[in-house]
Structure formats: C-alpha cells, structure tokens
Amino acid sequence: MSLKEHLIELRNRLFVALAALLLATVGGFFLYNPVMEILTQPLLDAGGQANFASAVSPLDLMIKVSVFLGLLISSPVWLYELWAFIVPGLHKKEKWTAVGFIGTAVPLFLGGVVLGFWALPFALLFFIGLTPGNAVNLITMPEYLDFVLRLLLAFGIAFILPVLMVGLNMIGILPGRTIIKNWRITVFLICLVAAMAAPGGDALTMFVLAGPLLLLFAAATGFCLYNDKRRAKRAADLAEEYERSAQRASDLPE
C-alpha cells in the first residue's frame, strides 16, 4: 500500500473506533450514578471528603466518567481496529490471530483496570495519611476523578503493551532475539513506566503494576521466540522445496 492508502485506512479505522466510542459513551451516561458511587467509596473509606468547587463540576465529571466508561465498553472495537491497522499483511489463513488478539487484549485491558482499582485504596491511604493531624483534606471531585481515571487507564493500557509486542513480532518488526538482547533495558523501562504511570507515591502501587507487566513481558517474549523459530522453519522448508523443484527441473531431458 502507498502512503496515501495507509492514511486512508488509518482515517477509516479511526472513524469506526470513534463511532464505537461515541455510542458507548452514550451508554455510559446511564451508568454514571452507580459507577460514581463505586469510584468515590475508596475516598470515603480513606477518610477523605469529596467536594464540588463549582456549579458546572458535576456536568464535567459526568462527561469524563461517561467517556471513560465508553473506552471500556468499546474496547473490543478500538483494540481490533488498532490490531488490524498494525498487522495488515497477514495471510487469510492467519486472520484468526485477530480473534486471538481481541480475546487476549480485552481481558488484559479490563483486568488492568480492575487491578488499578484494587491498588487505588492503598494510594489514597498513602497520600491522605500525609495530611497533618490539625488539618482537613478537602478533595475536589475533578482532581480526584483525574487521579482515579489516570490510574485506571495507566494500568489498563500498560497491560496490553505485551500484546502489541507480539503483533510487531508477527509482522517481522520485533524479533524475539532483539527483545532478549535488550532485556535489561526493557525491565528498566517497565519499572520506570510503572513508577510514572501509577500516580501512587508508595512503592506498593508501583510493584502492583510492574510485577504483572514483567510476567506478561516474559510470556510475550517466549511467544515471540517460538514464532521466530516457526517462521524460520517454514522458510527453511520453502527453500528446501524450491531446491528440490529446481533439481527435478534440471534432471529433465532437454
């Protein structure tokens, strides 16, 4: 495909993903109240108080939470569009990998969000525990929701990065040997991303994110090595078949 064709494909896939996000966001409006009760409960349990600083803050929060819910609900669609754009050159017999990608990436993304919600109370206890005894921690809802949504999205997106590694390997961009050769840098980057992405200053929050990521990275590396070995064997078989065909052609009488 030419650059123009790639850009057209990108535009079309973005349109499909955004349309799915819009429809899911509309559905998110109906889930706003119960979800807000769930998200604010850890704050109340940690001894904080939720406050609105302006009259329009509830509307802003409703939009933010609805978009976040739209991302979760439409994740199968936009993850598939991302995969289909990154891996456009698969043969028809390998198209089943798209189903495998969705079946793996969606649970990992949602699982990361759940794990982030599990780590949320620990981060809140750490930060609110820094408040002096003679002071009251009045937290505005916009600031609190920004904190929570960044935490949940950081966990969710981080969990699908190993799956993207596998996708890049399948199109030949990221060989398994390259991953093994640079494993020290990769481990360092995973720990660095965990420390920066999870907005919890305590070490527990970072390890809660970094630990599963390292396990997923190891699993993705193993698959990449296996896929490289299978690809090399297939290439060797094709080369051997070509040599046999050439030999048979040379043995034919003129």
CSV table of C-alpha atoms in Angstrom, one decimal, residues 3-241:
chain,number,residue,atom,x,y,z
A,3,LEU,CA,1.4,6.2,2.0
A,4,LYS,CA,-1.9,7.7,0.8
A,5,GLU,CA,-3.6,4.3,1.0
A,6,HIS,CA,-2.3,3.8,4.6
A,7,LEU,CA,-3.5,7.3,5.6
A,8,ILE,CA,-7.0,6.5,4.1
A,9,GLU,CA,-7.0,3.2,6.0
A,10,LEU,CA,-6.0,5.0,9.2
A,11,ARG,CA,-8.8,7.5,8.7
A,12,ASN,CA,-11.4,4.8,8.2
A,13,ARG,CA,-10.3,2.8,11.2
A,14,LEU,CA,-10.2,6.0,13.4
A,15,PHE,CA,-13.8,6.8,12.2
A,16,VAL,CA,-15.0,3.3,13.2
A,17,ALA,CA,-13.2,3.5,16.6
A,18,LEU,CA,-14.6,6.9,17.4
A,19,ALA,CA,-18.1,6.0,16.3
A,20,ALA,CA,-18.0,3.0,18.6
A,21,LEU,CA,-16.6,5.2,21.4
A,22,LEU,CA,-19.4,7.7,20.9
A,23,LEU,CA,-22.1,5.1,21.1
A,24,ALA,CA,-20.6,3.5,24.1
A,25,THR,CA,-20.2,6.9,25.8
A,26,VAL,CA,-23.9,7.5,25.4
A,27,GLY,CA,-24.5,4.2,27.2
A,28,GLY,CA,-22.0,5.3,29.8
A,29,PHE,CA,-24.3,8.2,30.8
A,30,PHE,CA,-26.9,5.7,32.1
A,31,LEU,CA,-24.2,4.0,34.3
A,32,TYR,CA,-22.8,7.3,35.7
A,33,ASN,CA,-24.5,7.3,39.1
A,34,PRO,CA,-23.7,3.7,40.2
A,35,VAL,CA,-20.1,4.0,38.9
A,36,MET,CA,-19.6,7.3,40.7
A,37,GLU,CA,-20.7,5.6,44.0
A,38,ILE,CA,-18.1,2.8,43.3
A,39,LEU,CA,-15.3,5.3,42.5
A,40,THR,CA,-15.9,7.6,45.4
A,41,GLN,CA,-16.2,4.8,48.0
A,42,PRO,CA,-12.4,4.3,48.4
A,43,LEU,CA,-12.0,8.1,49.1
A,44,LEU,CA,-14.6,8.0,51.8
A,45,ASP,CA,-13.1,4.8,53.3
A,46,ALA,CA,-9.7,6.5,53.4
A,47,GLY,CA,-11.2,9.4,55.5
A,48,GLY,CA,-11.4,12.0,52.7
A,49,GLN,CA,-14.3,14.2,51.7
A,50,ALA,CA,-15.4,14.8,48.1
A,51,ASN,CA,-16.3,18.3,47.2
A,52,PHE,CA,-17.5,20.2,44.1
A,53,ALA,CA,-15.8,23.5,43.5
A,54,SER,CA,-18.3,25.0,41.1
A,55,ALA,CA,-21.8,24.6,39.8
A,56,VAL,CA,-20.7,23.1,36.5
A,57,SER,CA,-18.3,20.5,38.0
A,58,PRO,CA,-21.0,17.7,38.2
A,59,LEU,CA,-21.6,18.1,34.4
A,60,ASP,CA,-17.9,18.0,33.7
A,61,LEU,CA,-17.5,14.9,35.8
A,62,MET,CA,-20.4,13.2,34.1
A,63,ILE,CA,-18.8,13.7,30.7
A,64,LYS,CA,-15.4,12.5,31.9
A,65,VAL,CA,-16.8,9.4,33.6
A,66,SER,CA,-19.1,8.6,30.6
A,67,VAL,CA,-16.1,8.8,28.2
A,68,PHE,CA,-14.1,6.6,30.4
A,69,LEU,CA,-16.9,4.0,30.5
A,70,GLY,CA,-17.2,4.4,26.7
A,71,LEU,CA,-13.5,3.4,26.4
A,72,LEU,CA,-14.1,0.3,28.5
A,73,ILE,CA,-17.3,-0.7,26.7
A,74,SER,CA,-15.9,-0.1,23.2
A,75,SER,CA,-12.5,-1.6,23.9
A,76,PRO,CA,-13.2,-4.7,21.7
A,77,VAL,CA,-13.8,-2.4,18.7
A,78,TRP,CA,-10.9,0.1,19.0
A,79,LEU,CA,-8.5,-2.7,20.0
A,80,TYR,CA,-9.5,-4.6,16.9
A,81,GLU,CA,-9.1,-1.5,14.7
A,82,LEU,CA,-5.6,-0.9,16.2
A,83,TRP,CA,-4.6,-4.6,15.6
A,84,ALA,CA,-6.0,-4.6,12.0
A,85,PHE,CA,-4.0,-1.4,11.2
A,86,ILE,CA,-0.7,-2.6,12.8
A,87,VAL,CA,-0.9,-6.1,11.2
A,88,PRO,CA,-2.5,-5.6,7.7
A,89,GLY,CA,-0.2,-8.1,5.9
A,90,LEU,CA,-1.4,-11.3,7.5
A,91,HIS,CA,-2.5,-14.1,5.1
A,92,LYS,CA,-6.1,-15.2,5.1
A,93,LYS,CA,-5.2,-18.4,7.0
A,94,GLU,CA,-3.6,-16.2,9.7
A,95,LYS,CA,-6.6,-13.9,10.2
A,96,TRP,CA,-7.7,-15.9,13.1
A,97,THR,CA,-5.0,-14.1,15.1
A,98,ALA,CA,-7.2,-11.1,15.1
A,99,VAL,CA,-9.7,-13.1,17.2
A,100,GLY,CA,-6.9,-14.3,19.4
A,101,PHE,CA,-5.7,-10.7,19.9
A,102,ILE,CA,-9.2,-9.4,20.9
A,103,GLY,CA,-9.7,-12.5,23.1
A,104,THR,CA,-6.4,-11.7,24.9
A,105,ALA,CA,-6.2,-7.9,24.8
A,106,VAL,CA,-9.7,-7.1,26.0
A,107,PRO,CA,-9.4,-9.2,29.2
A,108,LEU,CA,-6.0,-7.9,29.8
A,109,PHE,CA,-7.1,-4.3,29.4
A,110,LEU,CA,-10.1,-4.8,31.7
A,111,GLY,CA,-8.0,-6.8,34.1
A,112,GLY,CA,-5.5,-3.9,34.3
A,113,VAL,CA,-8.4,-1.5,35.1
A,114,VAL,CA,-9.6,-3.9,37.9
A,115,LEU,CA,-6.1,-4.2,39.3
A,116,GLY,CA,-5.7,-0.4,39.2
A,117,PHE,CA,-9.0,-0.1,41.2
A,118,TRP,CA,-7.6,-2.6,43.7
A,119,ALA,CA,-4.5,-0.5,44.1
A,120,LEU,CA,-6.5,2.7,44.5
A,121,PRO,CA,-7.2,2.5,48.2
A,122,PHE,CA,-3.5,1.9,49.0
A,123,ALA,CA,-2.5,5.0,47.1
A,124,LEU,CA,-5.3,7.1,48.7
A,125,LEU,CA,-4.3,5.9,52.2
A,126,PHE,CA,-0.7,6.9,51.5
A,127,PHE,CA,-1.5,10.4,50.3
A,128,ILE,CA,-4.2,11.2,52.7
A,129,GLY,CA,-2.1,9.9,55.5
A,130,LEU,CA,0.4,12.7,54.8
A,131,THR,CA,-2.2,15.3,55.9
A,132,PRO,CA,-1.3,16.9,59.2
A,133,GLY,CA,-3.4,16.0,62.2
A,134,ASN,CA,-4.7,19.5,62.6
A,135,ALA,CA,-5.9,19.9,59.0
A,136,VAL,CA,-8.8,18.6,57.0
A,137,ASN,CA,-8.2,17.1,53.5
A,138,LEU,CA,-10.9,18.6,51.3
A,139,ILE,CA,-10.6,17.0,47.9
A,140,THR,CA,-12.4,18.4,44.9
A,141,MET,CA,-14.1,15.8,42.7
A,142,PRO,CA,-12.4,17.0,39.4
A,143,GLU,CA,-9.0,16.5,41.0
A,144,TYR,CA,-10.0,13.2,42.5
A,145,LEU,CA,-11.5,11.8,39.3
A,146,ASP,CA,-8.5,12.9,37.2
A,147,PHE,CA,-6.3,10.9,39.7
A,148,VAL,CA,-8.5,7.8,39.6
A,149,LEU,CA,-9.0,7.8,35.8
A,150,ARG,CA,-5.3,8.2,35.1
A,151,LEU,CA,-4.5,5.4,37.5
A,152,LEU,CA,-7.1,3.0,35.9
A,153,LEU,CA,-6.2,3.9,32.3
A,154,ALA,CA,-2.4,3.6,33.1
A,155,PHE,CA,-3.0,0.1,34.4
A,156,GLY,CA,-5.3,-0.9,31.5
A,157,ILE,CA,-3.1,0.4,28.7
A,158,ALA,CA,0.1,-1.0,30.3
A,159,PHE,CA,-1.4,-4.5,30.3
A,160,ILE,CA,-2.0,-4.5,26.5
A,161,LEU,CA,1.6,-3.4,25.6
A,162,PRO,CA,2.9,-7.0,25.6
A,163,VAL,CA,0.2,-8.0,23.2
A,164,LEU,CA,1.3,-5.2,20.9
A,165,MET,CA,4.9,-6.6,21.2
A,166,VAL,CA,3.5,-9.9,19.8
A,167,GLY,CA,1.8,-8.1,17.0
A,168,LEU,CA,5.0,-6.3,16.0
A,169,ASN,CA,6.8,-9.7,16.1
A,170,MET,CA,4.3,-11.3,13.8
A,171,ILE,CA,4.9,-8.8,11.1
A,172,GLY,CA,8.7,-9.1,11.5
A,173,ILE,CA,9.4,-5.8,13.0
A,174,LEU,CA,10.4,-7.0,16.5
A,175,PRO,CA,12.4,-10.3,16.6
A,176,GLY,CA,12.5,-12.3,19.8
A,177,ARG,CA,16.3,-12.2,19.8
A,178,THR,CA,16.2,-8.4,19.9
A,179,ILE,CA,13.9,-8.5,22.9
A,180,ILE,CA,16.3,-10.9,24.7
A,181,LYS,CA,19.3,-8.9,23.8
A,182,ASN,CA,17.9,-5.7,25.3
A,183,TRP,CA,16.0,-7.3,28.3
A,184,ARG,CA,17.8,-5.2,30.9
A,185,ILE,CA,16.7,-2.0,29.2
A,186,THR,CA,13.1,-3.4,28.8
A,187,VAL,CA,12.9,-4.3,32.5
A,188,PHE,CA,14.2,-0.9,33.5
A,189,LEU,CA,11.7,0.8,31.2
A,190,ILE,CA,8.8,-1.3,32.6
A,191,CYS,CA,9.8,-0.3,36.2
A,192,LEU,CA,10.1,3.4,35.1
A,193,VAL,CA,6.7,3.4,33.4
A,194,ALA,CA,5.2,1.7,36.4
A,195,ALA,CA,6.6,4.4,38.7
A,196,MET,CA,5.5,7.3,36.4
A,197,ALA,CA,2.1,5.9,35.2
A,198,ALA,CA,0.7,4.8,38.6
A,199,PRO,CA,0.1,8.0,40.5
A,200,GLY,CA,0.7,6.4,43.8
A,201,GLY,CA,3.9,7.6,45.5
A,202,ASP,CA,4.1,4.4,47.6
A,203,ALA,CA,6.2,1.5,46.4
A,204,LEU,CA,3.3,-0.9,46.6
A,205,THR,CA,1.4,0.8,43.8
A,206,MET,CA,4.5,0.6,41.5
A,207,PHE,CA,5.1,-3.0,42.2
A,208,VAL,CA,1.4,-3.9,41.7
A,209,LEU,CA,1.8,-2.6,38.2
A,210,ALA,CA,5.4,-3.7,37.5
A,211,GLY,CA,5.0,-7.3,38.7
A,212,PRO,CA,2.2,-8.4,36.3
A,213,LEU,CA,3.9,-6.4,33.5
A,214,LEU,CA,7.1,-8.3,33.9
A,215,LEU,CA,5.3,-11.6,33.8
A,216,LEU,CA,3.4,-10.5,30.7
A,217,PHE,CA,6.6,-9.3,29.1
A,218,ALA,CA,8.2,-12.8,29.8
A,219,ALA,CA,5.2,-14.5,28.3
A,220,ALA,CA,5.2,-12.3,25.2
A,221,THR,CA,9.0,-12.8,24.8
A,222,GLY,CA,8.5,-16.6,24.9
A,223,PHE,CA,5.8,-16.4,22.2
A,224,CYS,CA,8.0,-14.2,20.0
A,225,LEU,CA,10.9,-16.6,20.2
A,226,TYR,CA,8.5,-19.5,19.4
A,227,ASN,CA,7.1,-17.6,16.5
A,228,ASP,CA,10.5,-16.7,15.1
A,229,LYS,CA,11.5,-20.4,15.3
A,230,ARG,CA,8.3,-21.4,13.5
A,231,ARG,CA,8.9,-18.7,10.8
A,232,ALA,CA,12.5,-19.8,10.3
A,233,LYS,CA,11.4,-23.5,9.9
A,234,ARG,CA,8.8,-22.5,7.4
A,235,ALA,CA,11.3,-20.5,5.4
A,236,ALA,CA,13.8,-23.4,5.5
A,237,ASP,CA,11.1,-25.8,4.3
A,238,LEU,CA,10.2,-23.5,1.4
A,239,ALA,CA,13.8,-23.1,0.5
A,240,GLU,CA,14.3,-26.9,0.6
A,241,GLU,CA,11.2,-27.4,-1.5
